[in-house]
Amino acid sequence: MLEIKNVSTSYGHVEALRGVSMAAHPGEIVSLIGANGAGKTTLLNTISGMTPARSGQILLNGVEITRLSPEKIVNLGVCQVPERRQVFATLSVRDNLTLGAYTRMRGRGEPPIKDRKTLHLDIETIYAMFPILKQREKQLAGTLSGGEQQMLAIGRSLMGRPKVLLLDEPSLGLAPLIVRDIFEIINCLREIDTIILLVEQNARAALRVADRGYVLETGRIVMAGPAADLAADPAIQQAYLGKQGR
Amino acid sequence: MSLQTEIIQFLLAGITVGSIYALIALGFVTIYNVTGIINFAQGEFAVYGAFIAITAFQKSRLLSGNWQVALEWPLPAAALVGVVITTLVGILLYRLAIQPARRASILSMIIITIGAAFVMRGAALLLWGTDPYRLPVFTPGPPLKIFGAILTRQSVWVIAVTAVLLVILYWFFNRTLTGKTLQACADNPKAAQLMGISPQRMALLAFGISSAVTAIAGIVIVPSTFMTYDRGLTLSLKGFVAAIVGGLSNPAGAVLGGISLGVLESFGAGYLSSGYKDAISFIVLFIVLAVRLGGFLRRRGSAGERAGL
Amino acid sequence: MKRLLIARLGSPNLIAFLIMALGLAAAPVFIDNNYIITVLTIIALFTMLTIGLSLLMGYAGQISLGQATFFGIGAYSMAIFSTRLGLSPWLSLLAGMILAGGVAYLLGMLIFRLHGHYLAMATLGMNIILYLILTQQVDWTGGPSGFRGVPDLSIGGMTLSTDTHYYYLIWFFALITIALSLNIVNSRVGRAMRALHSSEIAAETLGIDTGRFKLQVFALSAAYSALAGGLYASFLGFISPSSFTINASIKIVLMAVVGGLSSIWGATFGAAAILVIEQWLRTAIKSLVPGASGEQEIIAFGLILMLIMIFMPEGLVTGAGKALRARIARRKPERAQPAGG
Amino acid sequence: MSDTPLLRASRLFKRFGGVMAVNDVSFAVQEGQILALIGPNGAGKTTTFNLISGTHGPDQGEVIFRDRRISGSRPSQIAQQGLARTFQNLQIFGEMTVLENVMAGCHLQGTAGFLAAALRLPKAGAEEKRMRGQAMSYLEQTGLAERAHDPAGSLPFGQQRLVEIARGLAVQPQLLLLDEPAAGLNRTETEELDRLILRIRDQGISVLLVEHDMNLVMAIADHVVVLHYGSKIAEGSPAQVQANPDVIAAYLGDDWAAPPRREAADA
């Protein structure tokens, strides 16, 4: 399981997370929601080591990963699908997927990929999940549509056989119909028995797909609970749209 | 000599010199793409490659004659040593000077690589002095004739080595996992890090490849031109101009840029003024910068720059 | 008015300035050694050059690796205008400054659209082109072997002929440069320059025309350099292209870096330090490696550049001051809360 | 005079690559008004802000400020027209003192050039004194007077925000653009900011605000414009936009987008 204990993170002078504690278990989808600037993305970046925590602890299956380098954290099975997808635009779809398994091919990730055949099989598994990627196999990732790039980014992370999958705003900038497809995919990811943390601005959709949810406000967790309960709570709307205005 | 022959002659000479510029430009591009750094010490790698190869090949008096070296290895072995040691120098440069300052501003980084160029140049002066050095041609024999123009055998070597290196580099970057990893780092260093790729390891690799390629350039050219300790700066600048002409982050562009710069210089020296041959590349630089940088190049920057490497 | 005067007198800049001026004025009385006087004079010249670059790099945040270009323009203007064109030496000096400033302004219009690497390379290219012109246009410049017979300057009918004369003249100009630059830095334009260095976009949104400012500072630094060049030519009477190479430009960068890129006083310190080190290294290397010739001291210069930029990017003077202050600041709370340690 | 708005953005378009960042956005800021520009992440707020402040030019459309077209002008020219701004990721001059920061903001109130400065002409001296006095008054207004001689970079984050606002005020603008002024501030600092912005408005300076902190927006804005996917989806009083179903959907999303979770489906 993934445990986050009293974590604080700052960017320069700005405290982006203030004593955040939470936990997540394999096979469940946990949504982190909250208004812009609440610290959702920072929380994911802190877990993946891109923005190291200033204080507190992050434990993966009892092993402390706080302040390890991002590379080491990836080796331990934490894979992040970054905001705005960040595919390697100048590489082909297949190469993007291959690089997703980089740590496993270098023998540092689990299970290691020792030969081309294993790699090929793994890529085929991703293609089975995202048939469109197989059609685009040789195309440069930069030429893909937004939705396809999002699928590629998710597929690329799955190539690392994550124990923890961090999804950062997967619906950002996508057309509403594509958003539906992406959430469909996220729903299916439950089957791979990983810990999934989902950061979403689309709170209603995120709570619908998730098992549990946490609400962040200015770097703090202000609400937590089963997703269905949170979805029904009117306080959520206030967290997004503020107290009653004039 | 007929006008046509003359033109072919200049063209061939230009392509030969241009190949060298192309290799140095490739060195620039490799480092720039992965790290966002322009290495002002790039040309020094060519000097070191050549000098080390020469020292391994023939009896040499180093440190103003205070240190006699008589290895007298066969040419291929000497060349290999030149490349290997220069590569180590490149790696050392990264580890000792670039990596510790990788969060520094562009201004600081420029000054650091300039400092590195000075150290390397000064060390070369101390070791090898101010004398010009030369290697024998790789394969002696009469020059080739192409449409009446003369192409020396060494020029063939230069062009062939450049071509072979290009093929190898193309294969490396596009067909091997390590090559693709480097490309990924150049493309999006942040995402690369999220794949478990260490940007610093890749930067080290880039410095290694870049210094090796530039050292080879220095070695293949030294049979046809004398090498002196202070050639590094001019070579750096020409390589940089070639890289800029090609768009700075584009390896194929760098090669084209190098060869066109060589050809332009060759014609300029032939028809305008040989004294101002070296000015040609800078006039090209000013024109390219004025025309293109106002537009897309400046805004894009390299991946490394964006990541603050 | 009285209060203002006192306030001014009390400013550390003014006190430092007065002490320095008095010390320099008295120095030749105690030093009866032409060599030392000459070294001190050269320090004054490089102070002007370094201040020009400091204004440009440290305050306006624009890099130039070709300051020796303007040094050269100043020197050769002095030589050519005063001999070939028959202008008076003083007019030639002024003409050189105007020419250098104008060249900088025009070049700046082209290259200040660039940033970082491109600007650095473009300024290097500028220097190389000047060097080529100096070596190629033999009829005008005397070519690689140099230009002999640059006339002496004269003041009120007295021709300056001795080293001590030039010592006073050149330090006079150097002190003026320092004073003017200190004034500029602490003024409306100075703030605009520093703002531009810190954040170009923020400066722009305050109504500061950043493009024009960069050009003006570049032209100013070029004029300073040309002033140094003209004085240098007249002082030595002989100039050659080898004094205006990229090595010279980098040496100026080094002096600015050692002194701290954004410090007027640092510029003087940097110039002095590097020139002294240079003299010392030349003899040291020769005794270490018998028979060595050439500018091996550039190894040390390169090392200094790298070390400072890696460990103390603000330069020695500014950096050391900051480190000291940080140390004091660290100690204070410790003393205030002994239990906390 | 009063019926023409101070600033009018009409039919702005801006495309970045394949993305329409700003798609046909129009709105107006009235004199003496606090207008808030809000919207979910990626809605195009910052781009719109940049189109107005001159950091980018619009592909189509224009920005009219005091009856003059300012779109396409350099930021320094826009500042001369009486429009100042702050930055979301602070752009203070860290090595300069707080006072010097604000005096740099007074740049347009002076004329001394290099020569006057270098020679310390009396004119420049008088001007300098005047600017110093002005800058101090802005520091007093923002509660920074005590820190006037500290390097701006050494101030805590919240006060650095105030330095930017004081510096913006020093431009003597008619319209002050604030780019997420509350980002990174704690609750007390945000409340102080509330009051400061209201005071600024009461001096007759209009404020255009891009802000994430909805409590702040709802408490002080006179008028709110909501962007989503680059387009304007609503505008009105804070209470009006809060109750607007389109706005709620934009912020909270539509749950039809997600399939129900497995357990629910099984049950």
mmCIF file of N, CA, C and O in Angstrom, chain D residues 5-10 62-71:
data_model
loop_
_atom_site.group_PDB
_atom_site.id
_atom_site.type_symbol
_atom_site.label_atom_id
_atom_site.label_comp_id
_atom_site.label_asym_id
_atom_site.label_seq_id
_atom_site.Cartn_x
_atom_site.Cartn_y
_atom_site.Cartn_z
ATOM 1 N N PRO D 5 -16.685 51.923 -21.778
ATOM 2 C CA PRO D 5 -15.882 51.250 -20.752
ATOM 3 C C PRO D 5 -14.428 51.681 -20.804
ATOM 4 O O PRO D 5 -13.959 52.198 -21.821
ATOM 5 N N LEU D 6 -13.732 51.446 -19.686
ATOM 6 C CA LEU D 6 -12.309 51.777 -19.619
ATOM 7 C C LEU D 6 -11.519 50.878 -20.558
ATOM 8 O O LEU D 6 -10.669 51.334 -21.315
ATOM 9 N N LEU D 7 -11.850 49.597 -20.495
ATOM 10 C CA LEU D 7 -11.158 48.641 -21.365
ATOM 11 C C LEU D 7 -12.192 47.735 -22.017
ATOM 12 O O LEU D 7 -13.131 47.281 -21.362
ATOM 13 N N ARG D 8 -12.017 47.535 -23.289
ATOM 14 C CA ARG D 8 -12.946 46.652 -23.983
ATOM 15 C C ARG D 8 -12.131 45.631 -24.793
ATOM 16 O O ARG D 8 -11.305 46.008 -25.620
ATOM 17 N N ALA D 9 -12.338 44.365 -24.489
ATOM 18 C CA ALA D 9 -11.729 43.306 -25.280
ATOM 19 C C ALA D 9 -12.803 42.791 -26.212
ATOM 20 O O ALA D 9 -13.869 42.399 -25.750
ATOM 21 N N SER D 10 -12.564 42.876 -27.512
ATOM 22 C CA SER D 10 -13.625 42.394 -28.385
ATOM 23 C C SER D 10 -13.139 41.296 -29.310
ATOM 24 O O SER D 10 -12.149 41.462 -30.017
ATOM 25 N N GLU D 62 -9.441 42.759 -30.932
ATOM 26 C CA GLU D 62 -8.635 43.877 -30.452
ATOM 27 C C GLU D 62 -8.980 44.237 -29.021
ATOM 28 O O GLU D 62 -10.037 43.884 -28.510
ATOM 29 N N VAL D 63 -8.024 44.897 -28.405
ATOM 30 C CA VAL D 63 -8.232 45.393 -27.054
ATOM 31 C C VAL D 63 -8.191 46.906 -27.118
ATOM 32 O O VAL D 63 -7.234 47.488 -27.621
ATOM 33 N N ILE D 64 -9.263 47.528 -26.654
ATOM 34 C CA ILE D 64 -9.350 49.000 -26.674
ATOM 35 C C ILE D 64 -9.259 49.498 -25.245
ATOM 36 O O ILE D 64 -10.023 49.064 -24.386
ATOM 37 N N PHE D 65 -8.320 50.376 -24.992
ATOM 38 C CA PHE D 65 -8.148 50.917 -23.654
ATOM 39 C C PHE D 65 -8.239 52.429 -23.749
ATOM 40 O O PHE D 65 -7.464 53.044 -24.484
ATOM 41 N N ARG D 66 -9.164 53.015 -23.050
ATOM 42 C CA ARG D 66 -9.381 54.460 -23.114
ATOM 43 C C ARG D 66 -9.434 54.935 -24.553
ATOM 44 O O ARG D 66 -8.693 55.828 -24.971
ATOM 45 N N ASP D 67 -10.288 54.278 -25.313
ATOM 46 C CA ASP D 67 -10.529 54.652 -26.717
ATOM 47 C C ASP D 67 -9.324 54.466 -27.628
ATOM 48 O O ASP D 67 -9.279 54.989 -28.731
ATOM 49 N N ARG D 68 -8.321 53.749 -27.147
ATOM 50 C CA ARG D 68 -7.161 53.525 -28.004
ATOM 51 C C ARG D 68 -6.927 52.037 -28.130
ATOM 52 O O ARG D 68 -7.105 51.295 -27.167
ATOM 53 N N ARG D 69 -6.518 51.620 -29.303
ATOM 54 C CA ARG D 69 -6.231 50.208 -29.511
ATOM 55 C C ARG D 69 -4.869 49.903 -28.921
ATOM 56 O O ARG D 69 -3.868 50.543 -29.272
ATOM 57 N N ILE D 70 -4.790 48.937 -27.988
ATOM 58 C CA ILE D 70 -3.489 48.613 -27.409
ATOM 59 C C ILE D 70 -2.997 47.240 -27.827
ATOM 60 O O ILE D 70 -1.833 46.920 -27.626
ATOM 61 N N SER D 71 -3.876 46.413 -28.405
ATOM 62 C CA SER D 71 -3.409 45.092 -28.812
ATOM 63 C C SER D 71 -2.371 45.251 -29.912
ATOM 64 O O SER D 71 -2.532 46.071 -30.821
#
